[in-house]
CSV table of C-alpha atoms in Angstrom, one decimal:
chain,number,residue,atom,x,y,z
A,1486,MET,CA,-16.5,54.1,5.7
A,1487,PRO,CA,-15.9,55.8,2.1
A,1488,HIS,CA,-18.9,53.5,1.0
A,1489,ASP,CA,-21.8,54.1,3.7
A,1490,HIS,CA,-23.4,56.8,1.2
A,1491,HIS,CA,-24.3,55.4,-1.9
A,1492,ASP,CA,-27.0,57.9,-2.3
A,1493,HIS,CA,-23.8,60.9,-2.3
A,1494,LEU,CA,-19.8,59.0,-3.8
A,1495,SER,CA,-19.7,56.9,-7.4
A,1496,PRO,CA,-18.1,53.8,-7.8
A,1497,SER,CA,-15.1,55.4,-7.4
A,1498,GLY,CA,-16.3,56.8,-3.7
A,1499,HIS,CA,-15.8,60.1,-4.8
A,1500,PRO,CA,-18.0,62.6,-4.3
A,1501,TYR,CA,-20.8,63.3,-6.9
A,1502,ARG,CA,-20.1,66.9,-8.2
A,1503,VAL,CA,-22.6,69.5,-9.3
A,1504,ASP,CA,-23.6,69.6,-12.8
A,1505,ASP,CA,-22.9,72.8,-14.5
A,1506,ASP,CA,-26.0,73.2,-16.3
A,1507,HIS,CA,-27.4,76.5,-17.4
A,1508,PRO,CA,-30.3,78.2,-19.0
A,1509,LEU,CA,-28.4,80.4,-22.0
A,1510,THR,CA,-27.2,83.7,-21.1
A,1511,TYR,CA,-28.8,87.3,-22.9
A,1512,TRP,CA,-25.4,87.2,-24.8
A,1513,GLN,CA,-25.0,83.7,-25.6
A,1514,GLN,CA,-28.5,83.8,-27.3
A,1515,MET,CA,-27.6,86.4,-29.1
A,1516,GLU,CA,-25.3,85.2,-30.6
A,1517,ILE,CA,-26.7,82.5,-32.1
A,1518,ALA,CA,-30.1,83.9,-33.2
A,1519,VAL,CA,-27.0,86.3,-34.7
A,1520,ARG,CA,-25.5,83.4,-36.1
A,1521,GLU,CA,-28.3,82.5,-37.3
A,1522,LEU,CA,-29.3,84.6,-39.6
A,1523,LEU,CA,-26.2,85.6,-41.2
A,1524,ILE,CA,-26.6,81.7,-42.1
A,1525,GLU,CA,-30.2,82.0,-43.2
A,1526,LYS,CA,-29.7,84.7,-45.2
A,1527,GLY,CA,-26.5,84.0,-47.2
A,1528,VAL,CA,-24.7,86.5,-45.3
A,1529,THR,CA,-22.1,83.5,-44.5
A,1530,THR,CA,-22.2,80.3,-44.0
A,1531,ALA,CA,-21.6,77.4,-41.2
A,1532,ALA,CA,-19.0,76.0,-43.6
A,1533,GLU,CA,-16.8,79.9,-43.5
A,1534,ILE,CA,-17.5,79.6,-39.3
A,1535,ALA,CA,-16.1,76.5,-38.7
A,1536,THR,CA,-13.1,77.4,-41.2
A,1537,GLN,CA,-12.2,80.3,-39.4
A,1538,ILE,CA,-12.8,78.3,-35.5
A,1539,ASP,CA,-10.2,75.9,-36.4
A,1540,ALA,CA,-8.5,78.6,-37.9
A,1541,MET,CA,-7.9,80.3,-35.0
A,1542,ASP,CA,-7.6,77.4,-32.8
A,1543,ALA,CA,-4.6,76.1,-35.0
A,1544,ARG,CA,-3.1,78.7,-33.9
A,1545,SER,CA,-1.0,78.1,-30.7
A,1546,PRO,CA,2.5,79.6,-28.2
A,1547,ALA,CA,5.0,77.9,-31.2
A,1548,ASN,CA,4.1,80.9,-33.3
A,1549,GLY,CA,6.0,83.1,-30.9
A,1550,ALA,CA,8.6,80.8,-30.2
A,1551,ALA,CA,10.0,80.9,-33.4
A,1552,VAL,CA,9.3,84.2,-33.1
A,1553,VAL,CA,11.9,84.1,-30.5
A,1554,ALA,CA,14.1,81.5,-31.3
A,1555,ARG,CA,14.9,83.3,-34.8
A,1556,ALA,CA,15.2,86.1,-32.0
A,1557,TRP,CA,18.1,85.0,-30.0
A,1558,ILE,CA,20.3,83.4,-33.1
A,1559,ASP,CA,19.6,86.2,-36.0
A,1560,PRO,CA,21.2,89.4,-34.2
A,1561,ALA,CA,19.3,91.3,-38.1
A,1562,PHE,CA,15.9,89.3,-37.0
A,1563,ARG,CA,15.8,91.4,-33.4
A,1564,ALA,CA,16.3,94.4,-34.0
A,1565,ASP,CA,14.0,94.5,-36.4
A,1566,LEU,CA,11.8,92.4,-33.9
A,1567,LEU,CA,12.0,95.7,-31.7
A,1568,ALA,CA,12.0,98.2,-34.8
A,1569,ASP,CA,8.6,97.1,-36.4
A,1570,GLY,CA,7.2,93.7,-34.6
A,1571,SER,CA,4.2,94.0,-37.0
A,1572,ALA,CA,6.5,93.9,-40.0
A,1573,ALA,CA,8.9,91.3,-38.6
A,1574,SER,CA,6.7,89.1,-38.1
A,1575,GLN,CA,4.9,88.8,-41.0
A,1576,ALA,CA,8.1,88.3,-42.6
A,1577,MET,CA,8.2,85.4,-40.7
A,1578,GLY,CA,4.0,84.3,-42.3
A,1579,PHE,CA,2.4,85.3,-38.6
A,1580,ASP,CA,-0.1,87.9,-40.1
A,1581,VAL,CA,-1.0,91.0,-37.2
A,1582,GLY,CA,-4.0,91.5,-38.9
A,1583,PRO,CA,-5.2,94.9,-38.5
A,1584,MET,CA,-3.6,95.2,-34.7
A,1585,LYS,CA,0.1,96.1,-34.1
A,1586,LEU,CA,2.8,94.1,-32.5
A,1587,ILE,CA,5.2,96.0,-29.7
A,1588,ALA,CA,8.8,94.0,-28.9
A,1589,VAL,CA,9.9,94.4,-25.6
A,1590,GLU,CA,13.0,92.6,-24.7
A,1591,ASN,CA,13.7,91.0,-21.0
A,1592,THR,CA,17.3,92.1,-20.3
A,1593,ALA,CA,20.3,91.7,-17.8
A,1594,ASP,CA,18.4,94.6,-15.5
A,1595,ILE,CA,14.6,94.6,-17.1
A,1596,HIS,CA,11.9,92.2,-17.1
A,1597,ASN,CA,8.3,93.0,-18.3
A,1598,VAL,CA,4.8,91.7,-18.2
A,1599,ILE,CA,2.5,92.3,-21.1
A,1600,VAL,CA,-1.5,92.4,-19.1
A,1601,CYS,CA,-4.5,94.6,-20.5
A,1602,THR,CA,-6.2,95.6,-18.0
A,1603,LEU,CA,-9.4,97.3,-19.4
A,1604,CYS,CA,-10.4,93.9,-21.3
A,1605,SER,CA,-8.0,91.0,-22.6
A,1606,CYS,CA,-5.6,92.2,-25.2
A,1607,TYR,CA,-3.0,89.6,-26.7
A,1608,PRO,CA,-1.8,88.8,-29.3
A,1609,ARG,CA,-3.5,85.6,-31.2
A,1610,ASN,CA,-1.6,85.2,-34.3
A,1611,LEU,CA,1.4,84.8,-32.3
A,1612,LEU,CA,0.3,83.6,-28.8
A,1613,GLY,CA,-3.3,81.6,-30.0
A,1614,LEU,CA,-5.5,82.2,-27.0
A,1615,PRO,CA,-5.1,83.8,-23.9
A,1616,PRO,CA,-5.2,81.6,-20.4
A,1617,ASP,CA,-8.0,82.5,-18.6
A,1618,TRP,CA,-6.0,84.4,-15.8
A,1619,TYR,CA,-5.0,86.5,-18.1
A,1620,LYS,CA,-8.2,87.9,-18.4
A,1621,SER,CA,-9.5,87.6,-14.5
A,1622,ARG,CA,-9.9,90.8,-12.7
A,1623,ALA,CA,-7.0,89.4,-10.8
A,1624,TYR,CA,-4.3,89.3,-13.6
A,1625,ARG,CA,-5.8,92.3,-14.8
A,1626,SER,CA,-5.9,94.2,-11.3
A,1627,ARG,CA,-3.0,93.3,-9.2
A,1628,THR,CA,-0.9,93.1,-12.5
A,1629,VAL,CA,-0.5,97.1,-12.8
A,1630,LYS,CA,-0.4,97.7,-8.8
A,1631,GLU,CA,1.8,94.7,-7.1
A,1632,PRO,CA,3.3,93.2,-10.1
A,1633,ARG,CA,6.6,91.3,-8.6
A,1634,LYS,CA,3.6,89.4,-5.9
A,1635,VAL,CA,2.0,88.4,-9.1
A,1636,LEU,CA,5.1,87.0,-10.6
A,1637,ALA,CA,5.9,85.5,-7.6
A,1638,GLU,CA,2.5,83.1,-7.4
A,1639,PHE,CA,4.2,82.2,-10.7
A,1640,GLY,CA,7.6,81.6,-9.2
A,1641,VAL,CA,9.5,84.3,-10.9
A,1642,THR,CA,11.4,85.7,-8.3
A,1643,LEU,CA,13.3,88.7,-9.3
A,1644,PRO,CA,16.6,89.8,-8.1
A,1645,ASP,CA,16.1,93.3,-6.5
A,1646,HIS,CA,18.3,95.5,-8.5
A,1647,MET,CA,16.1,94.3,-11.7
A,1648,THR,CA,13.3,97.3,-12.8
A,1649,VAL,CA,9.8,95.4,-13.8
A,1650,ARG,CA,8.2,97.1,-17.0
A,1651,VAL,CA,4.7,96.0,-16.7
A,1652,HIS,CA,2.9,96.8,-20.3
A,1653,ASP,CA,-0.6,98.1,-20.3
A,1654,SER,CA,-2.4,96.5,-23.1
A,1655,THR,CA,-4.8,99.8,-23.9
A,1656,ALA,CA,-5.1,100.4,-27.4
A,1657,ASP,CA,-3.8,99.5,-30.3
A,1658,MET,CA,-0.6,97.7,-30.4
A,1659,ARG,CA,-0.5,93.8,-29.0
A,1660,TYR,CA,2.6,92.7,-27.2
A,1661,ILE,CA,5.4,90.0,-26.6
A,1662,VAL,CA,8.3,89.9,-24.5
A,1663,ILE,CA,10.8,88.5,-26.0
A,1664,PRO,CA,12.9,86.6,-23.2
A,1665,ALA,CA,15.7,87.0,-22.1
A,1666,ARG,CA,18.0,83.2,-24.1
A,1667,PRO,CA,19.4,80.9,-21.4
A,1668,SER,CA,22.6,80.0,-21.2
A,1669,GLY,CA,24.5,77.1,-21.6
A,1670,THR,CA,22.2,76.2,-25.1
A,1671,GLU,CA,24.7,79.2,-27.5
A,1672,GLY,CA,25.0,76.7,-31.2
A,1673,TRP,CA,21.2,75.2,-30.8
A,1674,PRO,CA,19.2,75.6,-33.7
A,1675,ALA,CA,16.5,77.3,-33.4
A,1676,ALA,CA,13.8,74.6,-33.2
A,1677,ASP,CA,15.6,73.3,-30.4
A,1678,LEU,CA,15.6,77.2,-28.7
A,1679,ALA,CA,12.4,76.7,-29.6
A,1680,THR,CA,11.3,74.8,-26.9
A,1681,LEU,CA,12.4,76.4,-24.3
A,1682,VAL,CA,10.4,79.5,-25.3
A,1683,THR,CA,6.8,79.0,-23.4
A,1684,ARG,CA,3.4,80.9,-23.7
A,1685,ASP,CA,3.9,82.7,-19.9
A,1686,SER,CA,8.2,83.7,-20.9
A,1687,MET,CA,5.9,85.6,-23.7
A,1688,ILE,CA,3.3,86.8,-21.8
A,1689,GLY,CA,6.4,88.0,-19.3
A,1690,THR,CA,4.5,86.4,-16.6
A,1691,GLY,CA,7.9,83.3,-16.6
A,1692,LEU,CA,11.4,82.9,-17.6
A,1693,ALA,CA,12.5,80.6,-20.5
A,1694,LYS,CA,13.2,76.7,-19.8
A,1695,LEU,CA,16.6,76.3,-18.7
A,1696,PRO,CA,17.9,74.0,-21.2
A,1697,ASP,CA,18.7,70.9,-18.5
A,1698,ALA,CA,14.7,71.1,-17.0
B,313,MET,CA,20.2,111.5,-21.2
B,314,VAL,CA,17.4,112.5,-24.0
B,315,GLU,CA,15.8,115.0,-22.9
B,316,ARG,CA,11.7,113.2,-21.6
B,317,THR,CA,8.6,114.9,-23.1
B,318,TYR,CA,6.0,114.8,-19.7
B,319,MET,CA,2.5,114.3,-20.2
B,320,ARG,CA,-0.3,114.5,-18.3
B,321,VAL,CA,-3.6,112.6,-18.7
B,322,ARG,CA,-6.5,114.6,-19.0
B,323,ALA,CA,-8.1,113.9,-15.5
B,324,ASP,CA,-11.8,113.1,-17.0
B,325,MET,CA,-14.5,110.4,-17.0
B,326,PRO,CA,-16.4,110.9,-19.4
B,327,PRO,CA,-19.1,108.0,-20.8
B,328,GLY,CA,-18.5,105.4,-23.3
B,329,HIS,CA,-16.3,103.3,-25.1
B,330,VAL,CA,-13.0,105.1,-24.0
B,331,ARG,CA,-9.5,103.5,-23.4
B,332,THR,CA,-7.8,105.6,-20.9
B,333,PRO,CA,-7.9,103.8,-18.6
B,334,ALA,CA,-9.6,105.1,-15.2
B,335,TYR,CA,-5.8,104.5,-13.3
B,336,LEU,CA,-4.0,106.9,-15.5
B,337,ARG,CA,-6.0,110.1,-15.3
B,338,GLY,CA,-4.2,112.9,-13.6
B,339,LYS,CA,-1.8,111.1,-14.1
B,340,THR,CA,1.3,112.7,-15.8
B,341,GLY,CA,4.3,110.6,-17.7
B,342,TRP,CA,7.0,110.2,-20.8
B,343,VAL,CA,6.4,109.6,-23.9
B,344,GLU,CA,8.4,106.5,-25.3
B,345,ARG,CA,7.3,106.5,-28.3
B,346,THR,CA,4.6,108.2,-30.8
B,347,LEU,CA,2.7,106.0,-32.4
B,348,GLY,CA,-0.9,105.8,-35.2
B,349,PRO,CA,-3.2,107.6,-35.6
B,350,PHE,CA,-5.4,105.3,-34.6
B,351,PRO,CA,-8.9,106.3,-35.4
B,352,ASN,CA,-10.6,107.0,-31.6
B,353,PRO,CA,-12.4,104.5,-30.7
B,354,GLU,CA,-14.8,106.6,-28.7
B,355,ALA,CA,-16.6,106.4,-32.3
B,356,LEU,CA,-15.8,103.6,-33.7
B,357,ALA,CA,-17.1,101.6,-30.9
B,358,TYR,CA,-20.1,103.6,-32.0
B,359,ARG,CA,-20.1,102.7,-35.9
B,360,GLN,CA,-19.8,107.0,-35.8
B,361,PRO,CA,-17.1,108.8,-38.6
B,362,ALA,CA,-14.2,107.7,-36.2
B,363,GLU,CA,-11.2,110.3,-36.5
B,364,PRO,CA,-7.2,109.8,-36.3
B,365,HIS,CA,-5.5,110.3,-33.4
B,366,PRO,CA,-1.6,110.3,-32.9
B,367,VAL,CA,-1.0,107.6,-29.9
B,368,MET,CA,1.3,107.7,-27.3
B,369,ARG,CA,3.2,105.4,-25.2
B,370,LEU,CA,3.1,106.9,-21.9
B,371,ARG,CA,5.7,105.6,-19.4
B,372,PHE,CA,4.8,105.7,-15.2
B,373,THR,CA,7.0,105.2,-12.7
B,374,MET,CA,5.0,102.9,-10.3
B,375,ALA,CA,5.9,106.4,-7.8
B,376,GLU,CA,3.7,108.2,-10.4
B,377,VAL,CA,0.5,105.5,-10.1
B,378,TRP,CA,0.3,104.6,-6.6
B,379,GLY,CA,1.9,107.6,-4.4
B,380,ALA,CA,3.1,105.6,-1.1
B,381,ASP,CA,1.5,102.8,-2.3
B,382,ALA,CA,4.1,101.1,-4.3
B,383,GLU,CA,5.5,97.5,-4.7
B,384,ARG,CA,8.6,99.8,-6.4
B,385,PRO,CA,8.1,102.7,-6.7
B,386,THR,CA,10.9,103.0,-9.7
B,387,ASP,CA,9.0,100.0,-11.7
B,388,THR,CA,7.2,100.8,-14.2
B,389,ILE,CA,3.7,101.1,-16.8
B,390,ASP,CA,3.7,101.5,-20.1
B,391,ALA,CA,0.3,102.3,-21.4
B,392,GLU,CA,-1.0,104.4,-25.2
B,393,ILE,CA,-2.6,106.8,-24.5
B,394,TYR,CA,-4.6,108.9,-27.6
B,395,ALA,CA,-3.4,112.1,-28.2
B,396,HIS,CA,-6.3,113.8,-27.6
B,397,TRP,CA,-6.6,112.1,-23.3
B,398,LEU,CA,-3.3,114.6,-22.9
B,399,GLU,CA,-1.9,117.5,-22.1
B,400,GLN,CA,1.8,119.3,-21.6
B,401,ALA,CA,3.4,118.0,-17.9
B,402,GLU,CA,6.8,119.4,-15.8
B,403,PRO,CA,7.9,116.4,-15.1
B,404,PRO,CA,6.1,115.4,-11.3
B,405,TYR,CA,9.8,115.1,-9.7
B,406,ALA,CA,13.9,115.4,-10.1
B,407,PRO,CA,14.3,113.3,-12.9
């Protein structure tokens, strides 16, 4: 009976989960110490740090989706984006910072997927913070070795005639995938198109949503 | 068809902050585009004066990188490699 062992079960009848408490790691302590010293010495303020965290958290895949939607409806912008991703993204008000952006386009024959095998390079200005799996050893090591199997696990099974292009973000560039525009969206305004552009579709582990999905 | 420029990634294993993935060292790819110059991360990481280097985006076939273990030999991997890691190479296979 689920309620027989009161010591081990929550009032809902499920076992208690062990608390995830552990002492601070070396690097967590180091971060706190450096942050407190910088504040004490007047190099920065707690308010500045909070503002920067807010700015980081405010970036989301909606930025990238707006860029992709515009590329779908504006051929001149699409050409600019493919030629110089940083400048095109900047022109839409999304500052790429010191890193440069390359946009790669999915077509009927090519599917692109982005990975950073060395760490977790990610176009944060356009997509926000990377998902945890993007930083996992499994995603980073398997995507360059067996991308089709990885994509299938994300629910993306590609036809045999398509070529997979893996982009390993090894140095100074950041990457965004322009997913293929779904059919049945002719004449849609950019704001509506952007709702079809998922985060995963811009990493390449997904496709754009279909209009009726 | 545009002629491809093939380059081989040096097969060295130096210590330090190296942004040349080990799985591509010794492999040959063709130049997809040239970027930069960007400061050498191997010096930058240690706050040393970092000389700017061109960065090549090389495209490798899965066949070149993984040999007989390739999931699909004609799929490709693109990676950014700093010029000082590259040497001239012949095409690794008949194009």
